[in-house]
mmCIF file of C-alpha atoms in Angstrom:
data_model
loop_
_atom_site.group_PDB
_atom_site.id
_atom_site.type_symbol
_atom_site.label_atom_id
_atom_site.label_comp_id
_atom_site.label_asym_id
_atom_site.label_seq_id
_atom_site.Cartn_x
_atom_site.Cartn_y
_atom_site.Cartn_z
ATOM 1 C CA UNK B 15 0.000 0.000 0.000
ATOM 2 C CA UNK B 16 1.817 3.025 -0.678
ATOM 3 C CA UNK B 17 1.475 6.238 1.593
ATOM 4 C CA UNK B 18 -0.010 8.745 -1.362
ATOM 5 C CA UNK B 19 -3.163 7.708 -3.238
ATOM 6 C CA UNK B 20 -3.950 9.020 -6.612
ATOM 7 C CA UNK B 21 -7.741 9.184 -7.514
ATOM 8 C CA UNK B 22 -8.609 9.597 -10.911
ATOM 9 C CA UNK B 23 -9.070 13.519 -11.091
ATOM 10 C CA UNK B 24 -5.513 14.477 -10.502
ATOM 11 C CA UNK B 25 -5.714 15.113 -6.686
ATOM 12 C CA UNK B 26 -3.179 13.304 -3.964
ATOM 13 C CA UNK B 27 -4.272 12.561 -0.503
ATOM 14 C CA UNK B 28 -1.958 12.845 2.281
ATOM 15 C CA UNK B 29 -2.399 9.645 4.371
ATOM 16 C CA UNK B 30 -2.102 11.670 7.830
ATOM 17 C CA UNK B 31 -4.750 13.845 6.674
ATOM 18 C CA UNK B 32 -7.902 12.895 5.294
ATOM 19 C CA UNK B 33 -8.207 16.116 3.207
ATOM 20 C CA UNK B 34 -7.569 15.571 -0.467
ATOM 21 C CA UNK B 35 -5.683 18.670 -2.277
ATOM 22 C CA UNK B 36 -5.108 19.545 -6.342
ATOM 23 C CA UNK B 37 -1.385 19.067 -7.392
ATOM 24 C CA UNK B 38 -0.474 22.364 -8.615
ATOM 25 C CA UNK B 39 -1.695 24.173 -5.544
ATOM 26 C CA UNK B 40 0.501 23.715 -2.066
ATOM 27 C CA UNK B 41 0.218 20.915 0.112
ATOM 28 C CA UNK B 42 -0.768 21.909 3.607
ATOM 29 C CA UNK B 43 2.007 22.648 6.417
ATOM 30 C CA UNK B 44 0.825 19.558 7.936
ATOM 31 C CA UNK B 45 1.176 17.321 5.324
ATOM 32 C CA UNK B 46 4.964 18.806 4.854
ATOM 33 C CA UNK B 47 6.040 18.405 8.116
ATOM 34 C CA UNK B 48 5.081 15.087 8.150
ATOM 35 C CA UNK B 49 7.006 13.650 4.640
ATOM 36 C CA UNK B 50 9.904 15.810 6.088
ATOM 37 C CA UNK B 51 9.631 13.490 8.906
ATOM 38 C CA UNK B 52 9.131 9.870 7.642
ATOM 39 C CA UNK B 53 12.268 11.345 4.999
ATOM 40 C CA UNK B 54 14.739 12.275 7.853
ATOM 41 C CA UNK B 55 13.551 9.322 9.618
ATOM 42 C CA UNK B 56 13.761 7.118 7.125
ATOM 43 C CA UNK B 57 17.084 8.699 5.628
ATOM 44 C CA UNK B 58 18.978 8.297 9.062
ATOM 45 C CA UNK B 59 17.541 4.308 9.288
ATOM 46 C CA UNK B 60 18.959 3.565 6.132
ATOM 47 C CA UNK B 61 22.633 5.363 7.227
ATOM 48 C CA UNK B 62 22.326 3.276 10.339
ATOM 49 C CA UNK B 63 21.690 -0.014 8.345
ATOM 50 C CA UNK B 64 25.136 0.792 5.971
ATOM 51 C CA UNK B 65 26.899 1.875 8.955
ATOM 52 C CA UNK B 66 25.628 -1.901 10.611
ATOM 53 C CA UNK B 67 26.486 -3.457 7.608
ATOM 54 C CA UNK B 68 30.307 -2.126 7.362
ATOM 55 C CA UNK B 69 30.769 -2.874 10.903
ATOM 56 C CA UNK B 70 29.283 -6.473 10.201
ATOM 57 C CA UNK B 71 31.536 -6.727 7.632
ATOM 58 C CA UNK B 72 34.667 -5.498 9.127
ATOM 59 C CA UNK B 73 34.255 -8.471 12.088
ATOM 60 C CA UNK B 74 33.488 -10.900 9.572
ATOM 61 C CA UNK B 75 37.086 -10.002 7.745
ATOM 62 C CA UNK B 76 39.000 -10.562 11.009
ATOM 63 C CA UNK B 77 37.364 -13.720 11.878
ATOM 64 C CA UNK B 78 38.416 -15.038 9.221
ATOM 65 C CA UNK B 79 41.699 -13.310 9.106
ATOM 66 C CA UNK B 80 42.024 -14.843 12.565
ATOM 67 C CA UNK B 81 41.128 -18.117 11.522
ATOM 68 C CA UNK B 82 44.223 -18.069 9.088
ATOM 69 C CA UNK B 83 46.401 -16.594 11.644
ATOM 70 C CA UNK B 84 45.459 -19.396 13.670
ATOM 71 C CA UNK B 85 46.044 -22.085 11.307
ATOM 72 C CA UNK B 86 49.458 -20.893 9.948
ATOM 73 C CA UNK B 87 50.518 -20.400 13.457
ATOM 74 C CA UNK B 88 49.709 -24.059 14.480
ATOM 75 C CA UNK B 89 51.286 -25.439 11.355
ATOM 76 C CA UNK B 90 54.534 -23.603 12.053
ATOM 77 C CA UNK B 91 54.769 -24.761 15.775
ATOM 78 C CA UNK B 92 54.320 -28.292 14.416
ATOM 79 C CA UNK B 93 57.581 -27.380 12.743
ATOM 80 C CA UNK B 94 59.095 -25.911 15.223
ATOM 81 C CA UNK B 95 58.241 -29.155 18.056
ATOM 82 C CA UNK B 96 60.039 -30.882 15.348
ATOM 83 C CA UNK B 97 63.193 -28.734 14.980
ATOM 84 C CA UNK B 98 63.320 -27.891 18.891
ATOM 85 C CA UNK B 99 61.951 -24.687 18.725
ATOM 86 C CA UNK B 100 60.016 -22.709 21.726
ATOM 87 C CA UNK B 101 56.921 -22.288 19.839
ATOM 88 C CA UNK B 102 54.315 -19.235 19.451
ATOM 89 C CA UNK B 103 51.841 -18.505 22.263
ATOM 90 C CA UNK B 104 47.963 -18.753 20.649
ATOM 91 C CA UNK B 105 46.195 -15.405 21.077
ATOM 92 C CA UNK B 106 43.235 -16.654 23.153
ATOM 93 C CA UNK B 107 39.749 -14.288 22.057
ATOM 94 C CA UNK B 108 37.929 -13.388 25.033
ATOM 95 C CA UNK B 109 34.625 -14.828 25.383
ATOM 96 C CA UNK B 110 31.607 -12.254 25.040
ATOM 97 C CA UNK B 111 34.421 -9.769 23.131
ATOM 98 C CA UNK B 112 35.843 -11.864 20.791
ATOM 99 C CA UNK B 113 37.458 -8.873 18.203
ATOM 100 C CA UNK B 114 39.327 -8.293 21.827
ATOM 101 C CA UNK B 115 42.933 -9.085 23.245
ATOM 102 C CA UNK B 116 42.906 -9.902 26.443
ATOM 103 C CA UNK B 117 45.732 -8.363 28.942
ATOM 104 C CA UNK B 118 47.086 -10.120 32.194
ATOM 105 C CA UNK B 119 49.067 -8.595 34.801
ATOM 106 C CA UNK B 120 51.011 -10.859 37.091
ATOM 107 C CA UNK B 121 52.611 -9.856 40.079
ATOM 108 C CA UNK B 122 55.360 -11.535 42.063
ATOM 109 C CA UNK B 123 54.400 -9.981 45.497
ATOM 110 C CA UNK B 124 52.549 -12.148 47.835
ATOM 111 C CA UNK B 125 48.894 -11.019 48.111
ATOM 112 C CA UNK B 126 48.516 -9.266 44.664
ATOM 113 C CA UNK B 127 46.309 -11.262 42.485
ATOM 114 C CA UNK B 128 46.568 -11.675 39.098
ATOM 115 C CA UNK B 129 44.492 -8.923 37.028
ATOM 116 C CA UNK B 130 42.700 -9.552 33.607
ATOM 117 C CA UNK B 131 41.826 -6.579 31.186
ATOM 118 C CA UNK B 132 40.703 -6.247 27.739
ATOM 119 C CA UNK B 133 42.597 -4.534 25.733
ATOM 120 C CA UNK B 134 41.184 -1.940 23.223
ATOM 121 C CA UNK B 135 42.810 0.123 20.770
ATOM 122 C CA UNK B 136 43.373 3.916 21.173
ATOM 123 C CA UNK B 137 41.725 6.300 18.627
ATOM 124 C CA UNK B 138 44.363 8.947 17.038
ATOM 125 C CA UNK B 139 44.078 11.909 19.942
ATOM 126 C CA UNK B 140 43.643 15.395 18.430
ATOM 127 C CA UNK B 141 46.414 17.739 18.586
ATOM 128 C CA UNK B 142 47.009 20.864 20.826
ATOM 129 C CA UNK B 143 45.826 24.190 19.368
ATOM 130 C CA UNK B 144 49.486 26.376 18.680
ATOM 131 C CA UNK B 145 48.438 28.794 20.940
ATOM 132 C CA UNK B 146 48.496 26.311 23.953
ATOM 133 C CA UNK B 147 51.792 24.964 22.702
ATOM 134 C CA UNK B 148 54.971 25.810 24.391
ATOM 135 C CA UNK B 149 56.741 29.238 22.909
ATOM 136 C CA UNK B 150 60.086 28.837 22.099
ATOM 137 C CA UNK B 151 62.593 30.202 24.941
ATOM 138 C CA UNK B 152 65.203 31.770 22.479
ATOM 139 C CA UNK B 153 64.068 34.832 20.912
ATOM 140 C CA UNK B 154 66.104 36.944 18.347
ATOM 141 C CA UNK B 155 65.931 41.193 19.446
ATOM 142 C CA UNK B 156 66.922 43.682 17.145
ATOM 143 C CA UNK B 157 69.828 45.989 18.849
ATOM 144 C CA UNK B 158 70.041 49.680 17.092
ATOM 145 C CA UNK B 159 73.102 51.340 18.349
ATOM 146 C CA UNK B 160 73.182 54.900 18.442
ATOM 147 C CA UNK B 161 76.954 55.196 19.728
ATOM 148 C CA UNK B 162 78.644 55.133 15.893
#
């Protein structure tokens, strides 16, 4: 069902209003407001969805990026038991996060437990504006000398 009807004497009706209007002249305020609406809406649901799907796609990639990583790494320490090798540590994916390295800090104190954290990956930090950078200390003067 679509959301503008066409009779057959030229005239739309909006669905929100019952009111039907001729083409040429304006719609009502009413009626604009609301297509504005259901297009911004409907505009920033679609952006969503692409943005979804990229970020769908992206984990997809390293899944199966990891998948190889994981493969050519166990191949290699077969090699390696072989040859007498120490072989690699497996990067272990954190259950619930599994795009996520996951960080343990061992301590040799007595008392200190071991702590876990995930690790995440820092986003590029915005530079300092110039004028809240530090001045340089040297600064060149000028001398006129009026003894010649």
């Amino acid at each position: 069902m679509s959301k503008k009807t066409e009779d057959q004497r030229g005239k739309v009706a909006c669905p929100k209003l019952n009111s039907k209007m001729d083409i040429p002249n304006s719609p009502t305020s009413k009626c604009i407001t609301y297509w504005k609406r259901k297009v911004k809406s409907e505009y920033m649901r679609l952006r969503q969805l692409k943005r979804f799907q990229a970020n769908m796609g992206a984990k997809a990639l390293f899944v199966a990026n990891f998948a190889k990583v994981q493969e050519k790494t166990q191949i290699l320490n077969e090699d390696w038991k072989r040859l007498r090798i120490q072989p690699v540590q497996l990067m272990k994916p954190v259950s619930g996060h599994p795009f996520l390295k996951k960080c343990t800090v061992e301590s040799n104190f007595p008392g200190f437990d071991s702590q876990d954290m995930l690790m995440r990956s820092l986003n590029t930090v915005a530079l300092v504006p110039i004028m809240y950078s530090w001045s340089p200390l040297q600064q060149n003067f000028m001398l006129y000398s009026y003894t010649l």
